[in-house]
Coordinates of C-alpha atoms and ligand atoms in Angstrom, one line a residue:
M1 CA 0.0 0.0 0.0
K2 CA 1.3 3.4 -0.9
K3 CA 2.1 5.9 1.9
S4 CA -0.1 8.5 0.3
E5 CA -3.0 6.1 0.4
I6 CA -2.6 5.4 4.2
A7 CA -2.3 9.2 4.8
K8 CA -5.5 9.7 2.9
R9 CA -7.4 7.1 4.9
K10 CA -6.5 8.9 8.1
T11 CA -8.6 11.8 7.0
L12 CA -11.6 9.7 6.0
Y13 CA -14.9 10.7 7.7
E14 CA -17.9 8.4 8.1
F15 CA -21.5 9.2 7.3
P16 CA -24.7 7.3 6.4
V17 CA -25.2 6.6 2.7
D18 CA -28.8 8.0 3.1
Y19 CA -27.3 11.4 3.6
L20 CA -26.1 11.5 -0.1
W21 CA -28.4 12.7 -2.8
E22 CA -28.7 12.4 -6.5
G23 CA -26.8 14.9 -8.5
L24 CA -24.2 15.6 -5.8
I25 CA -20.6 15.7 -6.9
L26 CA -18.0 15.1 -4.1
E27 CA -14.6 16.7 -4.1
E28 CA -13.0 13.6 -2.7
D29 CA -13.3 9.8 -3.4
L30 CA -16.1 8.0 -1.6
F31 CA -15.2 4.7 0.0
D32 CA -17.1 1.9 1.7
R33 CA -16.9 1.8 5.5
T34 CA -13.7 -0.3 5.5
G35 CA -12.0 2.3 3.3
E36 CA -11.0 -0.6 1.0
V37 CA -13.5 -0.2 -1.8
L38 CA -13.7 2.9 -3.9
L39 CA -17.5 3.5 -4.5
I40 CA -17.6 6.8 -6.3
P41 CA -14.5 8.7 -7.5
A42 CA -14.1 12.4 -6.8
G43 CA -15.8 14.5 -9.5
E44 CA -18.3 11.8 -10.5
E45 CA -21.9 12.5 -10.0
V46 CA -23.9 10.6 -7.4
T47 CA -26.7 8.8 -9.2
W48 CA -29.8 7.2 -7.9
K49 CA -28.7 3.9 -9.4
K50 CA -25.3 4.1 -7.7
L51 CA -26.9 4.8 -4.4
E52 CA -29.2 1.8 -4.7
Q53 CA -26.2 -0.3 -5.6
I54 CA -24.3 0.9 -2.5
V55 CA -27.3 0.2 -0.3
S56 CA -27.9 -3.3 -1.7
F57 CA -24.3 -4.3 -1.5
G58 CA -23.8 -2.8 1.9
G59 CA -26.8 -4.6 3.5
E60 CA -27.2 -3.3 7.1
D61 CA -23.9 -1.5 7.0
R62 CA -25.1 1.6 5.2
Y63 CA -22.2 3.9 6.1
V64 CA -19.7 5.3 3.7
M65 CA -16.5 7.3 4.0
S66 CA -15.0 10.3 2.3
G67 CA -12.5 13.1 3.0
E68 CA -13.2 16.0 5.3
K69 CA -14.3 18.5 2.6
S70 CA -16.9 16.2 1.2
Y71 CA -18.0 15.2 4.7
R72 CA -18.6 18.8 5.6
V73 CA -20.6 19.4 2.4
V74 CA -22.8 16.4 3.0
M75 CA -23.4 17.1 6.7
E76 CA -24.0 20.8 6.4
S77 CA -26.2 20.6 3.4
R78 CA -28.3 17.9 4.8
V79 CA -31.9 19.0 4.5
V80 CA -34.4 16.5 5.7
N81 CA -37.8 16.9 4.1
P82 CA -40.4 16.7 6.9
E83 CA -42.2 14.0 5.0
D84 CA -39.0 12.0 5.0
D85 CA -38.3 12.2 8.7
Q86 CA -40.6 9.6 10.1
D87 CA -40.0 10.5 13.8
L88 CA -40.8 14.1 13.1
L89 CA -43.8 13.3 11.1
E90 CA -45.2 11.0 13.8
Q91 CA -44.6 13.6 16.4
N92 CA -46.2 16.4 14.4
C93 CA -49.4 14.6 13.5
G94 CA -49.9 13.4 17.1
Y95 CA -49.2 9.7 16.3
T96 CA -46.4 9.6 18.8
R97 CA -48.6 11.0 21.6
L98 CA -51.4 8.5 20.8
K99 CA -48.9 5.6 20.7
D100 CA -47.6 6.5 24.2
Q101 CA -51.2 6.8 25.5
V102 CA -52.0 3.3 24.1
N103 CA -48.8 2.0 25.6
R104 CA -49.8 3.2 29.0
L105 CA -53.3 1.9 28.5
L106 CA -52.0 -1.6 27.7
A107 CA -49.5 -1.6 30.5
Y108 CA -52.1 -0.6 33.0
A109 CA -54.5 -3.3 31.7
N110 CA -51.8 -5.9 32.1
K111 CA -51.0 -4.9 35.6
A112 CA -54.5 -4.3 36.9
R113 CA -56.0 -7.2 34.9
E114 CA -58.7 -4.9 33.7
V115 CA -59.1 -2.1 31.2
P116 CA -59.0 1.3 32.7
W117 CA -62.1 2.8 31.0
D118 CA -61.2 6.5 31.7
M119 CA -57.9 6.0 29.9
A120 CA -59.6 4.0 27.0
E121 CA -62.2 6.7 26.5
D122 CA -59.5 9.4 26.4
V123 CA -57.6 7.5 23.8
A124 CA -60.7 6.9 21.7
K125 CA -61.6 10.6 21.8
D126 CA -58.1 11.6 20.8
V127 CA -58.0 9.1 18.0
M128 CA -61.4 10.3 16.7
H129 CA -60.2 13.9 16.9
T130 CA -57.0 13.0 15.1
I131 CA -58.8 11.3 12.2
Q132 CA -61.0 14.3 11.8
Q133 CA -58.3 16.9 11.9
Q134 CA -55.2 15.3 10.5
N135 CA -54.1 14.9 6.9
M136 CA -55.0 11.3 5.9
T137 CA -51.8 10.8 3.9
V138 CA -49.7 11.5 7.0
L139 CA -51.8 9.2 9.2
L140 CA -51.6 6.3 6.7
N141 CA -47.9 6.9 6.4
C142 CA -47.6 6.4 10.2
I143 CA -49.7 3.2 10.0
D144 CA -47.7 1.9 7.0
T145 CA -44.3 2.3 8.7
P146 CA -42.5 -0.8 9.9
R147 CA -42.0 -0.8 13.7
P148 CA -39.5 -1.9 16.2
M149 CA -40.2 -5.2 17.9
D150 CA -40.9 -3.6 21.3
E151 CA -43.5 -1.2 19.9
Q152 CA -45.4 -3.8 17.9
L153 CA -48.4 -4.3 20.1
Q154 CA -48.9 -0.6 20.9
R155 CA -48.6 0.4 17.3
H156 CA -50.8 -2.4 16.1
S157 CA -53.5 -1.6 18.6
L158 CA -53.4 2.1 17.7
N159 CA -53.4 1.4 14.0
V160 CA -56.4 -0.9 14.2
G161 CA -58.2 1.7 16.3
L162 CA -57.3 4.4 13.7
L163 CA -58.3 2.2 10.7
N164 CA -61.5 1.2 12.4
G165 CA -62.3 4.9 12.8
I166 CA -61.4 5.7 9.2
V167 CA -63.6 2.8 7.8
A168 CA -66.5 3.8 10.1
E169 CA -66.2 7.4 8.9
S170 CA -66.1 6.4 5.3
L171 CA -69.2 4.2 5.8
G172 CA -71.0 7.3 7.1
M173 CA -71.6 5.6 10.5
H174 CA -73.0 7.5 13.4
P175 CA -70.3 9.3 15.5
H176 CA -71.1 7.0 18.4
E177 CA -70.5 3.9 16.3
V178 CA -67.2 5.4 15.0
Y179 CA -66.2 6.0 18.6
E180 CA -67.1 2.4 19.6
L181 CA -65.3 0.9 16.7
I182 CA -62.2 2.9 17.6
I183 CA -62.3 1.6 21.2
A184 CA -62.8 -2.0 19.9
G185 CA -59.9 -1.6 17.5
T186 CA -57.6 -0.2 20.1
L187 CA -58.4 -2.9 22.6
H188 CA -58.9 -5.9 20.3
D189 CA -55.5 -7.4 21.3
V190 CA -55.3 -6.2 24.9
G191 CA -55.4 -9.8 25.9
K192 CA -52.0 -10.3 24.3
T193 CA -50.5 -8.6 27.3
M194 CA -51.4 -11.8 29.2
I195 CA -49.4 -14.0 26.8
P196 CA -45.8 -14.6 27.8
D197 CA -43.3 -12.5 25.7
S198 CA -41.3 -15.6 25.0
I199 CA -44.2 -16.9 22.9
L200 CA -45.7 -13.7 21.6
N201 CA -42.4 -12.4 20.3
A202 CA -40.7 -15.7 19.5
P203 CA -38.5 -15.1 16.5
R204 CA -39.5 -18.5 15.0
K205 CA -42.5 -20.4 13.9
L206 CA -44.7 -21.3 16.9
T207 CA -45.4 -24.8 17.9
A208 CA -49.0 -26.0 17.6
E209 CA -49.3 -25.8 21.4
E210 CA -47.9 -22.3 21.6
F211 CA -50.3 -21.1 18.8
E212 CA -53.2 -22.4 20.9
I213 CA -51.9 -20.3 23.8
V214 CA -51.7 -17.2 21.5
K215 CA -55.2 -17.8 20.3
R216 CA -56.5 -17.4 23.8
H217 CA -55.8 -13.7 23.5
A218 CA -59.3 -13.0 22.0
V219 CA -61.0 -14.4 25.1
Y220 CA -58.5 -12.6 27.4
S221 CA -59.2 -9.3 25.6
Y222 CA -63.0 -9.9 26.1
E223 CA -62.5 -10.7 29.8
L224 CA -60.3 -7.7 30.4
L225 CA -63.0 -5.4 29.1
G226 CA -65.1 -6.1 32.2
D227 CA -68.9 -6.1 32.5
D228 CA -69.8 -2.5 32.0
V229 CA -69.1 -2.3 28.3
N230 CA -71.7 -2.6 25.5
D231 CA -72.1 -5.8 23.6
R232 CA -71.0 -4.4 20.2
I233 CA -67.5 -3.5 21.6
K234 CA -67.2 -6.8 23.5
E235 CA -68.3 -8.9 20.5
A236 CA -65.9 -7.0 18.2
V237 CA -63.0 -7.9 20.5
L238 CA -64.1 -11.5 21.2
Y239 CA -64.8 -12.3 17.5
H240 CA -62.1 -10.4 15.6
H241 CA -60.5 -13.7 14.5
E242 CA -63.7 -15.4 13.4
R243 CA -64.0 -16.1 9.7
S244 CA -67.1 -16.6 7.5
D245 CA -65.8 -20.0 6.4
G246 CA -65.8 -21.2 10.0
S247 CA -62.1 -21.4 10.2
G248 CA -61.7 -18.7 12.9
Y249 CA -61.6 -18.7 16.6
P250 CA -62.6 -18.8 19.5
D251 CA -66.1 -20.2 18.5
G252 CA -65.8 -21.1 14.8
L253 CA -68.7 -18.7 13.9
Q254 CA -69.8 -18.5 10.3
D255 CA -72.8 -16.4 9.2
D256 CA -73.4 -14.8 12.6
I257 CA -70.2 -12.8 13.0
P258 CA -71.3 -9.3 14.2
L259 CA -70.5 -6.3 11.9
F260 CA -68.0 -4.6 14.3
A261 CA -66.0 -7.9 14.5
R262 CA -66.0 -8.2 10.7
I263 CA -64.7 -4.6 10.3
T264 CA -62.1 -5.2 13.0
A265 CA -61.0 -8.4 11.2
V266 CA -60.3 -6.5 8.0
T267 CA -58.3 -3.7 9.6
D268 CA -56.5 -6.2 11.8
V269 CA -55.3 -8.2 8.7
Y270 CA -54.4 -5.0 6.9
D271 CA -52.1 -3.9 9.7
A272 CA -50.6 -7.4 10.1
L273 CA -49.8 -7.3 6.3
V274 CA -48.2 -3.9 6.7
N275 CA -46.0 -5.2 9.4
K276 CA -45.1 -8.4 7.6
R277 CA -43.4 -6.7 4.7
V278 CA -40.0 -7.9 4.0
Y279 CA -38.9 -6.1 0.9
K280 CA -38.7 -2.4 0.1
A281 CA -41.3 -2.4 -2.7
A282 CA -44.0 -3.5 -0.2
R283 CA -43.7 -0.3 1.8
V284 CA -46.5 1.2 -0.2
P285 CA -50.2 0.5 0.5
F286 CA -50.7 -0.8 -3.1
D287 CA -49.0 -4.1 -2.3
V288 CA -50.7 -4.3 1.1
L289 CA -54.1 -3.9 -0.5
D290 CA -53.2 -6.5 -3.1
G291 CA -52.4 -8.9 -0.2
L292 CA -55.5 -8.0 1.6
R293 CA -57.7 -8.9 -1.4
D294 CA -56.5 -12.5 -0.9
G295 CA -58.5 -12.3 2.4
L296 CA -61.6 -12.8 0.3
N297 CA -60.5 -16.4 0.1
Q298 CA -59.8 -16.6 3.8
G299 CA -63.2 -15.8 5.2
L300 CA -63.0 -12.0 5.6
D301 CA -66.2 -10.2 5.0
E302 CA -66.6 -9.5 1.3
K303 CA -68.6 -6.3 1.6
V304 CA -66.4 -4.8 4.3
L305 CA -63.2 -5.8 2.4
T306 CA -64.6 -4.3 -0.9
V307 CA -65.5 -1.0 0.8
F308 CA -62.1 -0.8 2.5
I309 CA -60.1 -1.5 -0.6
H310 CA -62.3 0.8 -2.7
Y311 CA -61.9 3.6 -0.1
M312 CA -58.1 3.2 0.0
A313 CA -57.7 2.9 -3.8
R314 CA -59.8 6.0 -4.3
Y315 CA -58.0 7.9 -1.6
L316 CA -54.6 7.0 -3.2
R317 CA -55.6 8.6 -6.6
E318 CA -53.8 11.8 -7.3
K319 CA -51.4 11.3 -4.5
N320 CA -47.7 12.1 -5.2
V321 CA -45.5 9.1 -5.0
R322 CA -41.7 8.6 -5.2
M323 CA -40.5 6.0 -7.6
T324 CA -37.6 3.5 -7.5
D325 CA -35.7 5.7 -10.0
G326 CA -36.1 8.7 -7.8
S327 CA -38.7 10.5 -9.9
V328 CA -41.9 11.8 -8.4
G329 CA -45.2 11.1 -10.1
E330 CA -48.9 11.2 -9.4
V331 CA -51.2 8.2 -9.0
F332 CA -53.4 8.3 -12.0
F333 CA -55.4 5.1 -11.5
V334 CA -55.3 2.0 -9.2
P335 CA -56.6 -0.9 -11.3
P336 CA -59.0 -2.9 -9.1
N337 CA -57.8 -6.2 -10.5
D338 CA -54.1 -5.3 -10.2
L339 CA -53.8 -3.2 -7.1
S340 CA -50.1 -3.6 -6.7
H341 CA -49.4 -2.0 -10.1
P342 CA -50.9 1.5 -10.1
V343 CA -50.7 3.7 -13.2
I344 CA -48.5 6.7 -12.6
K345 CA -48.5 10.1 -14.3
I346 CA -45.3 12.0 -14.6
G347 CA -45.6 15.2 -16.6
E348 CA -47.4 14.1 -19.8
D349 CA -46.3 10.5 -19.5
I350 CA -48.7 7.9 -18.1
R351 CA -47.2 4.5 -17.3
Q352 CA -48.1 1.5 -15.3
T353 CA -45.6 0.3 -12.6
D354 CA -44.0 -3.1 -13.0
D355 CA -41.5 -5.3 -11.1
Y356 CA -38.7 -3.0 -12.0
W357 CA -40.3 0.5 -11.8
Q358 CA -42.3 0.8 -8.6
C359 CA -43.6 3.3 -6.0
I360 CA -41.5 3.4 -2.9
K361 CA -43.4 6.0 -0.9
V362 CA -46.6 8.0 -0.9
I363 CA -45.4 11.6 -0.3
S364 CA -48.5 13.8 -0.2
Ligands
FE2_401 FE1 -55.9 -10.6 17.6
FE2_402 FE1 -54.6 -7.8 16.0

């Protein structure tokens, strides 16, 4: 190794690859984190394709290195769009506050072995207010964001509460029913706080015996609600895993699943699909809706599912989306029979997405 090269490495500064942007030209060479591999030579433009390559080669290790001058340019010019900063976005729209409230609610229920109704009602009122006041794109972005393991239950509970409220509003339900559906959604899995963490968060496939234990959460949720709650909320919680083909639990109901339980089943599955995503392209609701449509074959209520998908697809029209090549377009049409491949308008061009050109984020 040449002396000059060693000297050069001593001045290398490390920063996340996410901080680079398309079109940037660095004054010094850009290396990988080890300093061994030259990624982009000085003077060469940073392209979207190059950034994607660096990220895909680097896996979890998304840091790169360059000289001090380039480091300063990158760090000082870093402008984070509010819509790109998930923490800030969640804070500003009230999601973080709601999430903390739900966390306290679940923790209290777990400790006291009963749902604290004053807290539950406060959460429901706040959720309802948030749905009515906040920008729906922002809320759906919060719902559609992958979550850390230790926040899964609180986020899922809040998301199902929010989604129940959104569905109820879009169905034109009475405000009191909207409110009850929000409570039911928020508390539908409160019984999971009674399931041992070692089973609930096991990073492996559950044994048949363990799965039976997890299935008890529906009854636990029902019991934790206590006796002073109306039947619609109680039944929604108890029966949110029932399916019209009789394959659900705890009672294997078929035709007699109450409406609130059928609605909660759909929003519950939607949020589970959101959380299950393993590849980047599935970060957008189009793929989640596509996965949800399969629920028709799995005993979800056809009418509720159709209304939900129709509402989401209609809502997504004319939204701005960021594409895999970095361009920004507008959703022109979401084909009902091909939900994961929306048609995008960029300027005068209208083009359908495919396996190579996809939406990666709904912006506004
Ligand atoms: Fe559940
Ligand atoms: Fe759930």
